[in-house]
mmCIF file of C-alpha atoms and ligand atoms in Angstrom:
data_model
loop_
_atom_site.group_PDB
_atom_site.id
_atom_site.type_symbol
_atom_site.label_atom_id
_atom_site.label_comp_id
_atom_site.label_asym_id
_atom_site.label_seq_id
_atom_site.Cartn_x
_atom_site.Cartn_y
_atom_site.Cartn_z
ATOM 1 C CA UNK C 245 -8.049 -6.777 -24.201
ATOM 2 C CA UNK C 246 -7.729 -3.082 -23.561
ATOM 3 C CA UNK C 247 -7.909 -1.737 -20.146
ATOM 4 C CA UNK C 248 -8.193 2.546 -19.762
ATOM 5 C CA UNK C 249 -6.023 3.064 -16.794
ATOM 6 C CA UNK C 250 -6.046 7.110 -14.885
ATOM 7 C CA UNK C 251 -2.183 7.730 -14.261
ATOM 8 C CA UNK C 252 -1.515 9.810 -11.125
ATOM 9 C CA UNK C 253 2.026 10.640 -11.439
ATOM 10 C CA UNK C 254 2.243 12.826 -7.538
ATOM 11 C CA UNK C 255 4.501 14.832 -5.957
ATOM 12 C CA UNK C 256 8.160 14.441 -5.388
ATOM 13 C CA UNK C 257 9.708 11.067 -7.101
ATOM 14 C CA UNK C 258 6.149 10.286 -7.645
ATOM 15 C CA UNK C 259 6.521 11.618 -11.269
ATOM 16 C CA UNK C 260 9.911 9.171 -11.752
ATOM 17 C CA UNK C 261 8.363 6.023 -10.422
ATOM 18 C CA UNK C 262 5.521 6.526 -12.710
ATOM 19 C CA UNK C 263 6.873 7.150 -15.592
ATOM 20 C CA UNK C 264 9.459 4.096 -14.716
ATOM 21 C CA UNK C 265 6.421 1.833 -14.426
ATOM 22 C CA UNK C 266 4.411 3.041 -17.266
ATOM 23 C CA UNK C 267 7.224 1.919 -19.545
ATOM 24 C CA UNK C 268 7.711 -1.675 -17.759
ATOM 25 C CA UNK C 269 3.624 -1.953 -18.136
ATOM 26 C CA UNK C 270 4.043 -0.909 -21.970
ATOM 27 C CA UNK C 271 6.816 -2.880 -22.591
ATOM 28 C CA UNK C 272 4.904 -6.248 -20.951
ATOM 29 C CA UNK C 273 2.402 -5.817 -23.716
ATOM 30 C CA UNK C 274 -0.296 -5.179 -21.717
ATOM 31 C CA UNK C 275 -2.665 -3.094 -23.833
ATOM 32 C CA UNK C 276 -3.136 0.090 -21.720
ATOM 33 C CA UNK C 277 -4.434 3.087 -22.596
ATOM 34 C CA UNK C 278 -3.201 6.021 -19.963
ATOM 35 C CA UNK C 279 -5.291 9.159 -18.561
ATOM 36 C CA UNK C 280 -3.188 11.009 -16.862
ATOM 37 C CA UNK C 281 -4.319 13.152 -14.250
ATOM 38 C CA UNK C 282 -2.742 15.846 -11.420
ATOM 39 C CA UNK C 283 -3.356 15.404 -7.937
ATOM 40 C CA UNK C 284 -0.908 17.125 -5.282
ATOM 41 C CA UNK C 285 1.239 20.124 -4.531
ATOM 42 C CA UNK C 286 1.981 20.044 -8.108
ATOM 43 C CA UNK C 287 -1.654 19.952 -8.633
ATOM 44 C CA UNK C 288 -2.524 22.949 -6.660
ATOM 45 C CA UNK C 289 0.348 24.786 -8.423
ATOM 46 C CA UNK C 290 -1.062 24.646 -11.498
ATOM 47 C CA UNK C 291 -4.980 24.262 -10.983
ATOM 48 C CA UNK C 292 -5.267 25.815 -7.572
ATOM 49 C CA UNK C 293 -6.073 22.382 -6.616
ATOM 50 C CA UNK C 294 -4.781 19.286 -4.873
ATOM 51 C CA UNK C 295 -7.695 16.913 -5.366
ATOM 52 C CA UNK C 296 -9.299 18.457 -9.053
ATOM 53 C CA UNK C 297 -12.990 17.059 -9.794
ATOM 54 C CA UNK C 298 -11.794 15.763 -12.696
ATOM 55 C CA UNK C 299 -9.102 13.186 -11.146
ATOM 56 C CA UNK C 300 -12.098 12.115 -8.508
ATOM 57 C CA UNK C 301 -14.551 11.826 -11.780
ATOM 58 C CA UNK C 302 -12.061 9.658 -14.485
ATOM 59 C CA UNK C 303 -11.076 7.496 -11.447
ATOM 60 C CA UNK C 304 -14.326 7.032 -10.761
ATOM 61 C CA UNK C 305 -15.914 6.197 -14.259
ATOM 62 C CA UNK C 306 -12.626 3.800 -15.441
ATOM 63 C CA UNK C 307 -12.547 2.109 -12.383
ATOM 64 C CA UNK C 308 -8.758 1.866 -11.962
ATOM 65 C CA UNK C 309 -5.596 4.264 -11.217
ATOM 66 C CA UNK C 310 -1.855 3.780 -10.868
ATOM 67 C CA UNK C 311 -0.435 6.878 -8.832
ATOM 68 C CA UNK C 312 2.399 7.594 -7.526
ATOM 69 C CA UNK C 313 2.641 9.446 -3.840
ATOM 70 C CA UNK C 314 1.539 12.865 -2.782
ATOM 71 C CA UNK C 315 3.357 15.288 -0.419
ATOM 72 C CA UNK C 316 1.398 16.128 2.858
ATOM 73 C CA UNK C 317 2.528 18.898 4.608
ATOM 74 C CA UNK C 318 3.506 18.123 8.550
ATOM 75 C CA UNK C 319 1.616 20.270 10.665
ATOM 76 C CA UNK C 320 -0.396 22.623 8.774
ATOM 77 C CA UNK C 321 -1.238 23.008 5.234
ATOM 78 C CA UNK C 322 -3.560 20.896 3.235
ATOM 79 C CA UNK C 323 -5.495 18.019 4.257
ATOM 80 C CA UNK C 324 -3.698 14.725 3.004
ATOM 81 C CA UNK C 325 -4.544 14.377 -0.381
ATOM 82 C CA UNK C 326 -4.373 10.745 0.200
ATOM 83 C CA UNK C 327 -6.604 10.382 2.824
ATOM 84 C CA UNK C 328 -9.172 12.645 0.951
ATOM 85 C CA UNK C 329 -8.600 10.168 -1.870
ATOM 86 C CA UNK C 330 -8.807 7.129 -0.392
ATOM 87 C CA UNK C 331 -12.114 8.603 2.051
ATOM 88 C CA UNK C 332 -13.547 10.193 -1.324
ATOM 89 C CA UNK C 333 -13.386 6.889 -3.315
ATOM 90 C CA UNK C 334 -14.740 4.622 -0.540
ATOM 91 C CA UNK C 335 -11.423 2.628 -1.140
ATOM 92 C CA UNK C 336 -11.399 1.188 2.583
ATOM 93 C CA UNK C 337 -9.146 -1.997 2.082
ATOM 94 C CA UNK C 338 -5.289 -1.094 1.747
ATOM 95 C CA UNK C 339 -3.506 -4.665 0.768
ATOM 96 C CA UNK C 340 0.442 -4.061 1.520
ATOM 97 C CA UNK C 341 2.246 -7.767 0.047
ATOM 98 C CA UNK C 342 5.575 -7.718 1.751
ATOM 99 C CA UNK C 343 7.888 -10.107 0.908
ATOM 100 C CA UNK C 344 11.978 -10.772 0.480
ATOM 101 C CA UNK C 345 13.139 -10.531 -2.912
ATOM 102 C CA UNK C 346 16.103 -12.352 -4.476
ATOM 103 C CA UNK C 347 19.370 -10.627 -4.096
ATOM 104 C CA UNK C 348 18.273 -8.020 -1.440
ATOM 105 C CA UNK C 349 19.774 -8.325 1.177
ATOM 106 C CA UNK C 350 17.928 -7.665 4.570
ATOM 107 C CA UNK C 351 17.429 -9.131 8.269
ATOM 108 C CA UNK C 352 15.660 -12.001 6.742
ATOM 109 C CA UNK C 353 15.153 -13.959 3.601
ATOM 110 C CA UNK C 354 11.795 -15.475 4.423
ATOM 111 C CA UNK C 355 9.361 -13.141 4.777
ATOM 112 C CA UNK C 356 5.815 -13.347 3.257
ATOM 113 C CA UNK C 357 3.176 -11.161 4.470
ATOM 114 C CA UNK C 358 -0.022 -9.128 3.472
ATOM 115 C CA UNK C 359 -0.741 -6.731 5.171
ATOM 116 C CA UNK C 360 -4.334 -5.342 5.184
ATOM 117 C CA UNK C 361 -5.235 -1.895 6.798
ATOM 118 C CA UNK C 362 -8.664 -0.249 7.242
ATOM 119 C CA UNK C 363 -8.240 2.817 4.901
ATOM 120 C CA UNK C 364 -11.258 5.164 5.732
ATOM 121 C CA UNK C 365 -11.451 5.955 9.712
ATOM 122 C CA UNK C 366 -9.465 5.559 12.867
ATOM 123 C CA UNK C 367 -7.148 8.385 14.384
ATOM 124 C CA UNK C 368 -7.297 9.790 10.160
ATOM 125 C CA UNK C 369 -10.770 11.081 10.198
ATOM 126 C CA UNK C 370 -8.752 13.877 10.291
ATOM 127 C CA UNK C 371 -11.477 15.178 13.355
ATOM 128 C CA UNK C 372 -8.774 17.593 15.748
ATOM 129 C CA UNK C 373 -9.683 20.612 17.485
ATOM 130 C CA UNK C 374 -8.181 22.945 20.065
ATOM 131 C CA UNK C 375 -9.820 22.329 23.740
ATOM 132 C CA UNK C 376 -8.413 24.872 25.397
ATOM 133 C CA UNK C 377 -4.885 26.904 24.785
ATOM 134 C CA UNK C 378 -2.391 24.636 25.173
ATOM 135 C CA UNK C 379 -5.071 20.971 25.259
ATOM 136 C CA UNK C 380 -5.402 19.868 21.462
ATOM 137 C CA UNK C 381 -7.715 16.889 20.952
ATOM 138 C CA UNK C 382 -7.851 13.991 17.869
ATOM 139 C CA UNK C 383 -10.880 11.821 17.601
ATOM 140 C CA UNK C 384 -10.962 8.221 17.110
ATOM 141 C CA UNK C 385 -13.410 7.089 15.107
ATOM 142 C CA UNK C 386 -14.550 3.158 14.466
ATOM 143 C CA UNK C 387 -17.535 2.046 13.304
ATOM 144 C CA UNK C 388 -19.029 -1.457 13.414
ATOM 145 C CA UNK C 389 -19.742 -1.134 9.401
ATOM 146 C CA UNK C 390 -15.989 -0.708 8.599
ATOM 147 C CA UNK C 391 -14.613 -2.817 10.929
ATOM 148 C CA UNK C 392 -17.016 -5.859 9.740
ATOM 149 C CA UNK C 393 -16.235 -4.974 5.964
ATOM 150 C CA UNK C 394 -12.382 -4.366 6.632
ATOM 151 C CA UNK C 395 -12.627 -8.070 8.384
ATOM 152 C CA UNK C 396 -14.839 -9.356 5.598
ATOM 153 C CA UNK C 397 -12.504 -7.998 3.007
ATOM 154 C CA UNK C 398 -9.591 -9.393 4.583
ATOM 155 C CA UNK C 399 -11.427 -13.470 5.742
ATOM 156 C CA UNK C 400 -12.310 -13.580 1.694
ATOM 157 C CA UNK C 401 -8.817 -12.354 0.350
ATOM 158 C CA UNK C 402 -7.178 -14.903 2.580
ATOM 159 C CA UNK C 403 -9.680 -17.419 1.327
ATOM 160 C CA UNK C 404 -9.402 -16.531 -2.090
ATOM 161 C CA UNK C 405 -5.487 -16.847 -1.716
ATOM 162 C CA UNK C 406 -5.090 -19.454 0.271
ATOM 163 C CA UNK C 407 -3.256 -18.045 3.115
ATOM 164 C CA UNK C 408 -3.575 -19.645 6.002
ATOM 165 C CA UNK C 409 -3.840 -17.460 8.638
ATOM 166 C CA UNK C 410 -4.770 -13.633 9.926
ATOM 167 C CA UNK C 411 -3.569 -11.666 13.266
ATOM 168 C CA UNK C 412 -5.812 -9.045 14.125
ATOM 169 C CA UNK C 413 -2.924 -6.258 15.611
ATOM 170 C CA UNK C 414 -4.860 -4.268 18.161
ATOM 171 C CA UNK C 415 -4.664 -2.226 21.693
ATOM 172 C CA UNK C 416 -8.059 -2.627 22.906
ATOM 173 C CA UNK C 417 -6.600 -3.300 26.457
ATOM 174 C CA UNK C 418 -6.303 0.230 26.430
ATOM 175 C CA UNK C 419 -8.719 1.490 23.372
ATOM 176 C CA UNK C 420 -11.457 -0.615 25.264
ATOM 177 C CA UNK C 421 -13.433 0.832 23.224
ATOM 178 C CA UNK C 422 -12.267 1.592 19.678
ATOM 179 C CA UNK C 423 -10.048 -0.968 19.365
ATOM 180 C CA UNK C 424 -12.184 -3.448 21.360
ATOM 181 C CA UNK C 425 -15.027 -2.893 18.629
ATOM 182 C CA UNK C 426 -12.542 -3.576 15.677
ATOM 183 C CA UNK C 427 -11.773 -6.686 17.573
ATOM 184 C CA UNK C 428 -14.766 -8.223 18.183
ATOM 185 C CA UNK C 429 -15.820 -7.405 14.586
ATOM 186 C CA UNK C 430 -12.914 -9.409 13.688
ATOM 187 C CA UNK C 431 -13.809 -12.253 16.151
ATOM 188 C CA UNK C 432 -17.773 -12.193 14.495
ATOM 189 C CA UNK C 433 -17.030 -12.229 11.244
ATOM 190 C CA UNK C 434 -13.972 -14.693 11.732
ATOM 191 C CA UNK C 435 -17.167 -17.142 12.764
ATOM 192 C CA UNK C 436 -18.074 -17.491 8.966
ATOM 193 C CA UNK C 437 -14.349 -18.179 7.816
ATOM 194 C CA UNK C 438 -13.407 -20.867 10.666
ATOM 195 C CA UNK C 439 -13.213 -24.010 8.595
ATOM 196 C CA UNK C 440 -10.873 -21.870 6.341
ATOM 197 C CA UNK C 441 -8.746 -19.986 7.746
ATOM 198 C CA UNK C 442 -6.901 -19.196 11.346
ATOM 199 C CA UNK C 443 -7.282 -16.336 13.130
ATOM 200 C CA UNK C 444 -5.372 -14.768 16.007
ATOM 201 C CA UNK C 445 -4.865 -11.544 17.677
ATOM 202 C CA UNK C 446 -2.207 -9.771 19.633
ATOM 203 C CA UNK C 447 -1.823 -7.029 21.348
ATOM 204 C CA UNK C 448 -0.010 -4.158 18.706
ATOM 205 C CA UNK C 449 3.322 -3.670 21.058
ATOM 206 C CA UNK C 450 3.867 -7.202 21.590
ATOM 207 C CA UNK C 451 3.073 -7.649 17.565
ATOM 208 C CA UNK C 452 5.803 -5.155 16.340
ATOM 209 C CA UNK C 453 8.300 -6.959 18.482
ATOM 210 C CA UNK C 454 7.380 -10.291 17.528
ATOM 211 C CA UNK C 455 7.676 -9.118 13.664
ATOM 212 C CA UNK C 456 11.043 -8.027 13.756
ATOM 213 C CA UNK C 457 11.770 -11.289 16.119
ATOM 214 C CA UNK C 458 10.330 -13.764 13.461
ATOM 215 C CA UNK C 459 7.999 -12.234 10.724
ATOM 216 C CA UNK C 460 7.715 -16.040 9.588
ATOM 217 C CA UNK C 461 4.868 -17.113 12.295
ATOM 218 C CA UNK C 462 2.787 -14.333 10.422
ATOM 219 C CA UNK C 463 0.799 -14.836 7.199
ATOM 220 C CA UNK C 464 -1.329 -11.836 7.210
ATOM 221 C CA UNK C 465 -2.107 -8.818 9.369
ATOM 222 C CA UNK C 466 -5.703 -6.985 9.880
ATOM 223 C CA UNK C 467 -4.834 -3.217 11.281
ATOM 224 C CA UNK C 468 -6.840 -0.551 11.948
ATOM 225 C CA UNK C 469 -5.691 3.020 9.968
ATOM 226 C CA UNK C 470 -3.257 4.224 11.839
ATOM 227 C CA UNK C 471 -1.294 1.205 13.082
ATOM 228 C CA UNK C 472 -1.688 -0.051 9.624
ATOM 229 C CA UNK C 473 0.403 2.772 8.220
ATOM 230 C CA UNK C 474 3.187 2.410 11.069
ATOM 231 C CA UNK C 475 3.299 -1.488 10.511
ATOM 232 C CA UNK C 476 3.460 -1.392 6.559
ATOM 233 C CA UNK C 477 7.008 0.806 7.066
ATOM 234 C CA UNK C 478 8.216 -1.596 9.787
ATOM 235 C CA UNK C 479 7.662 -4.491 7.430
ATOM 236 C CA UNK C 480 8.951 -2.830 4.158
ATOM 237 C CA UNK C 481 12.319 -2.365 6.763
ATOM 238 C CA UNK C 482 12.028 -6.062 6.836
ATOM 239 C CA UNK C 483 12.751 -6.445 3.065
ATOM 240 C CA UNK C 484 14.591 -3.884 2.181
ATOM 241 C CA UNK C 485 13.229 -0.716 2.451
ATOM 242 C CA UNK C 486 9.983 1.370 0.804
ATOM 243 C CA UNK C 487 11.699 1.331 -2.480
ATOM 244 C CA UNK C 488 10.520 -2.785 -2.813
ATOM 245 C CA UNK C 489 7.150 -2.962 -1.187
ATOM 246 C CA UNK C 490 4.116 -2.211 -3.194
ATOM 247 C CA UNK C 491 0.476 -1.514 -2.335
ATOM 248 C CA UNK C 492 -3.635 -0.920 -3.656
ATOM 249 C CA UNK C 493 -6.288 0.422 -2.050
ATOM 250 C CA UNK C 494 -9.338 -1.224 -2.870
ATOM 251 C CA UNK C 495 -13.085 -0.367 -2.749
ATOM 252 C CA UNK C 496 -16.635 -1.911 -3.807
ATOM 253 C CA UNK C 497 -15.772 0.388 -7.547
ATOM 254 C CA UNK C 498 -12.566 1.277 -8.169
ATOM 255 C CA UNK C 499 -8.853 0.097 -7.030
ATOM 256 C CA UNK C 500 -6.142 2.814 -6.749
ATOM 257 C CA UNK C 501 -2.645 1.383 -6.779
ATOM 258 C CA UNK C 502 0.256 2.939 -5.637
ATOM 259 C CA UNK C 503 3.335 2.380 -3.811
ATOM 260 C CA UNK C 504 3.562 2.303 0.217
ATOM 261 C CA UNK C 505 6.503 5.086 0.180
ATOM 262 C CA UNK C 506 6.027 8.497 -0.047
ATOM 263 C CA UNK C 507 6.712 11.165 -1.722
ATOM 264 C CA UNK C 508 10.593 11.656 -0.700
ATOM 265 C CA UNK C 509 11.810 14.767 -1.323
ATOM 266 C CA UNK C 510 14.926 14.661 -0.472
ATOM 267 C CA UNK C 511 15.742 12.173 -3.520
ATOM 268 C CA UNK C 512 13.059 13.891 -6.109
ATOM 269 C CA UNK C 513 14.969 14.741 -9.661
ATOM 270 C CA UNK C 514 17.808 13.045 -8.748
ATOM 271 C CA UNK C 515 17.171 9.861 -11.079
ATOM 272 C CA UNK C 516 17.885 7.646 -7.167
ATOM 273 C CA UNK C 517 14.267 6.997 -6.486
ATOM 274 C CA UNK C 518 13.703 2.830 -6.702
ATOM 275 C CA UNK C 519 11.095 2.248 -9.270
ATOM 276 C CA UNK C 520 10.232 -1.005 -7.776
ATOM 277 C CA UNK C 521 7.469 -0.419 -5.471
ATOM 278 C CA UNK C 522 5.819 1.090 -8.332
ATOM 279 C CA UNK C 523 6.241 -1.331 -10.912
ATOM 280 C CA UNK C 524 4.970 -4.256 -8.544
ATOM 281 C CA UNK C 525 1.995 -2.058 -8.051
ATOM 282 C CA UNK C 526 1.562 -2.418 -11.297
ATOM 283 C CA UNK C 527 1.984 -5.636 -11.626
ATOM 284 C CA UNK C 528 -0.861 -5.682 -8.565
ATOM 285 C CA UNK C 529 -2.833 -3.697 -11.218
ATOM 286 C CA UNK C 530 -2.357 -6.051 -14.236
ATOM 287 C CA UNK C 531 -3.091 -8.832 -12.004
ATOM 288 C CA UNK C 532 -6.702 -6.870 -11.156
ATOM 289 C CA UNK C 533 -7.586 -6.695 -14.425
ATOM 290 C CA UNK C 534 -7.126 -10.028 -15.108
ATOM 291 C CA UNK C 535 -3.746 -9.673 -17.347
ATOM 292 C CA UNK C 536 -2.088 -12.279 -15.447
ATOM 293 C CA UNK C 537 0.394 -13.485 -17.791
ATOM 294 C CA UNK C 538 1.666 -9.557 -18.585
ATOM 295 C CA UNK C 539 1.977 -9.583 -14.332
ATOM 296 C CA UNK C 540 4.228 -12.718 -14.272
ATOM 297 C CA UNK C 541 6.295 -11.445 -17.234
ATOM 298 C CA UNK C 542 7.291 -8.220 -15.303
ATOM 299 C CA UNK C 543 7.736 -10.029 -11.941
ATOM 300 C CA UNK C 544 10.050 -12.755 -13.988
ATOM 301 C CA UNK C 545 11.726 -9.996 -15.410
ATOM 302 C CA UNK C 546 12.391 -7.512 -11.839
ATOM 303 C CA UNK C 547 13.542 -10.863 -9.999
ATOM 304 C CA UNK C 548 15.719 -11.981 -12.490
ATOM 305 C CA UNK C 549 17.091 -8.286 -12.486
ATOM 306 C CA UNK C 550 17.313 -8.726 -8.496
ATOM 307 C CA UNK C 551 18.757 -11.976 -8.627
ATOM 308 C CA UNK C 552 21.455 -11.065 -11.095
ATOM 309 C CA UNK C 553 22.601 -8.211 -8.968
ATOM 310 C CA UNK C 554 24.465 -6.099 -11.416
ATOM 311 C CA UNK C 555 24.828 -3.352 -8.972
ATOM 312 C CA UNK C 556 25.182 -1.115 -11.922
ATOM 313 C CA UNK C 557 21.682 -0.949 -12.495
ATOM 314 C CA UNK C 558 20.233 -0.867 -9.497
ATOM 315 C CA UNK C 559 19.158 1.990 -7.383
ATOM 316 C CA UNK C 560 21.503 2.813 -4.279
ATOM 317 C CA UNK C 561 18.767 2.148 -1.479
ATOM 318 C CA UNK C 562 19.087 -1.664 -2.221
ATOM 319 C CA UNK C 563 22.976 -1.353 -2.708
ATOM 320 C CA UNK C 564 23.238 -0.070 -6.138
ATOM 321 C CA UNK C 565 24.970 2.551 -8.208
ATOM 322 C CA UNK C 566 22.231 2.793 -11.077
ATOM 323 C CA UNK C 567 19.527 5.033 -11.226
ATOM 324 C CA UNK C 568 15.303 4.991 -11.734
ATOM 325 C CA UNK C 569 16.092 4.628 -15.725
ATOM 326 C CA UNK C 570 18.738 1.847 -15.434
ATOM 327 C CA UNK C 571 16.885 0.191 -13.017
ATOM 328 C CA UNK C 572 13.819 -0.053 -15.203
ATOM 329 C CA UNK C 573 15.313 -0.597 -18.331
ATOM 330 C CA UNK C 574 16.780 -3.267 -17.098
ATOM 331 C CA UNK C 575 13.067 -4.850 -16.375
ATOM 332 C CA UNK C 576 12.892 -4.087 -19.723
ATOM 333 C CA UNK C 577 15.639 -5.427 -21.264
ATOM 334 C CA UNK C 578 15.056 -8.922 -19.418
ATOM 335 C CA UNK C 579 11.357 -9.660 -20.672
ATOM 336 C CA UNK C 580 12.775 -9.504 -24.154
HETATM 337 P P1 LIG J 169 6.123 12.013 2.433
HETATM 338 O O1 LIG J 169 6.150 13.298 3.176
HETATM 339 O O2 LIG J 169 5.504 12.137 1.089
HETATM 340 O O3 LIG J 169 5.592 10.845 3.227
HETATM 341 P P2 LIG J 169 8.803 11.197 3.172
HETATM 342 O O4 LIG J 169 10.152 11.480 2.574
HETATM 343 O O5 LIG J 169 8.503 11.714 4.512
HETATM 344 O O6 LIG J 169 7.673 11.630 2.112
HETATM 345 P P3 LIG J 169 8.871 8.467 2.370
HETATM 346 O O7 LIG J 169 8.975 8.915 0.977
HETATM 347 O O8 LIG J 169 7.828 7.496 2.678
HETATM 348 O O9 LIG J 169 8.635 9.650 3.355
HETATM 349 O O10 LIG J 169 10.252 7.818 2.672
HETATM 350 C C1 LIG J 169 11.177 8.025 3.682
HETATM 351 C C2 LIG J 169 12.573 7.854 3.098
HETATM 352 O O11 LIG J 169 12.719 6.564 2.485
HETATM 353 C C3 LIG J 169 12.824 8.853 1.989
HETATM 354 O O12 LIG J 169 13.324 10.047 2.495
HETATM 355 C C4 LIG J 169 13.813 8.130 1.105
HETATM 356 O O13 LIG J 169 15.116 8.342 1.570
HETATM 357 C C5 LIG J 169 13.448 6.667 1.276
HETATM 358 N N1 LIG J 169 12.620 6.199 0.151
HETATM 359 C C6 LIG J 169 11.262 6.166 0.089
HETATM 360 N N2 LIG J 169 10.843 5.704 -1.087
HETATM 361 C C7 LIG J 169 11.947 5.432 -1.826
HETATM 362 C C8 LIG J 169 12.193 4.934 -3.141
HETATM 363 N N3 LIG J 169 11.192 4.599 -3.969
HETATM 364 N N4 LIG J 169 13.463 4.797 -3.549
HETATM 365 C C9 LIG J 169 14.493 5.094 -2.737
HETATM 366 N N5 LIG J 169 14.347 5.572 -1.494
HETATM 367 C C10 LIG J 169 13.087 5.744 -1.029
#
């Protein structure tokens, strides 16, 4: 069956990665057909825009994108593109799989997480003003509708998977509020998914710790916005960096998948960015629109790559001397 598929390609190695997984996703035989569209810096070069209508509208009406990450500008300049995205989109679920991978090595070789982060508010509604001269001020923002769909979202997905268990990361010993709202949104809706599932919380600090200590007593994590985005990188460190860790964002419409990593800069056009993260987005995508067997062909293919560890191929950040194009040939090459 043919799926139409909007193709983001980003900022920085954003247009590598893409391009990398485009040709895995081709070369699985899944029948996609590609509408590429700008978003980003790149974007705004060209169009005067970072965010164009158009991207917003074909993502919109096909349902499904593959993109690759956009530059945000510390400090000033534009709004996150992201965020706007993700806010724009109603995508409010962000699903983060983190898990070791054969021959990469790393602290631990047993990790199997998913991480799920509420997308849409938090410290990134993006609501800061100036007080006074000198007294800047960022609001938090948590509602009981997104913290009982983000909890919803996260009690079916573990149902539908059968994991076994979800930790709700929080500080709402000292976010009484906020983060005591998320909570007990958690703790309601966890009331319908008891005979299921397990459910515990802990406090964020004490969380981070215990991840690094032993990520095996987790299964999956519920996170507000922000910690969500500081816990993802912390767990891709478990694994091997954000060259191996995928991601989606996921709303009532439309799914946007793209890698956790950003746009790097400092590696852009130099052929070193790790097309992984990418490709197993993709595979997250294929596996979305029901192409299964094209999603176990790829992952087959990248762990067999992994596993053989011809450093040759692969892309220095996981040990290698190879580049994007070896790297992903390789995939290639080993689902033939
Ligand atoms: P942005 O401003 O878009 O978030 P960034 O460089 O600040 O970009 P990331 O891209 O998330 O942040 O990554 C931090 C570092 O991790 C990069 O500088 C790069 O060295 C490394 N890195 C990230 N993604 C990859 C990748 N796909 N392959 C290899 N190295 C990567």
């Amino acid at each position: 069956m043919m799926h139409t598929v909007c193709l983001v390609p980003g900022d920085g190695i954003g247009p590598e990665v893409t391009t990398a997984a485009r040709a895995v996703i081709d070369a699985s035989g899944a029948d996609i057909e590609w509408v590429p569209l700008p978003a980003g810096a790149t974007a705004e070069q060209l169009l005067g825009r970072t965010l164009p209508e158009r991207t917003l509208t074909a993502i919109t009406a096909h349902g499904v994108a593959l993109k690759g990450p956009i530059t945000t500008p510390i400090g000033g300049g534009f709004e996150s593109v992201n965020v706007r995205l993700r806010k724009k989109l109603n995508l409010y679920a962000a699903v983060r799989p983190v898990r070791s991978l054969p021959g990469i090595e790393s602290r631990f070789s047993n990790v199997d997480l998913v991480i799920i982060r509420e997308n849409t508010e938090g410290l990134y509604s993006g609501l800061e003003n100036e007080v006074v001269d000198g007294v800047m001020q960022s609001l938090k923002i948590v509602t009981a509708a997104a913290s009982k769909r983000i909890a919803k979202f996260a009690f079916d997905y573990a149902v539908a998977r059968g994991r076994k268990k979800v930790t709700c990361f929080h500080k709402a010993n000292i976010m009484k509020k906020t983060d005591g709202l998320f909570l007990e949104c958690a703790r309601r809706m966890y009331q319908s998914y008891a005979d299921r599932v397990q459910y515990e919380e802990m406090i964020i600090d004490n969380g981070c710790m215990q991840l690094v200590r032993d990520p095996s007593q987790f299964d999956m994590l519920l996170l507000e916005n922000l910690y969500g985005d500081i816990v993802s990188d912390l767990a891709a460190g478990l694994v091997g960096g954000l060259g191996v860790v995928p991601g989606a964002n996921f709303g009532d419409d439309c799914a946007v998948f793209e890698p956790v990593h950003g746009s790097a800069p400092n590696i852009a056009r130099k052929g070193l960015a790790n097309p992984l993260a990418c490709i197993m987005s993709g595979v997250m995508m294929l596996n979305h629109l029901g192409a299964t067997e094209k999603a176990s062909r790829i992952r087959n293919a990248y762990d067999s790559v992994l596993g053989e560890r011809d450093l040759s191929l692969l892309t220095p950040d996981i040990g290698g001397r190879g580049t994007t194009q070896s790297f992903a040939d390789a995939i290639i090459r080993a689902m033939k």
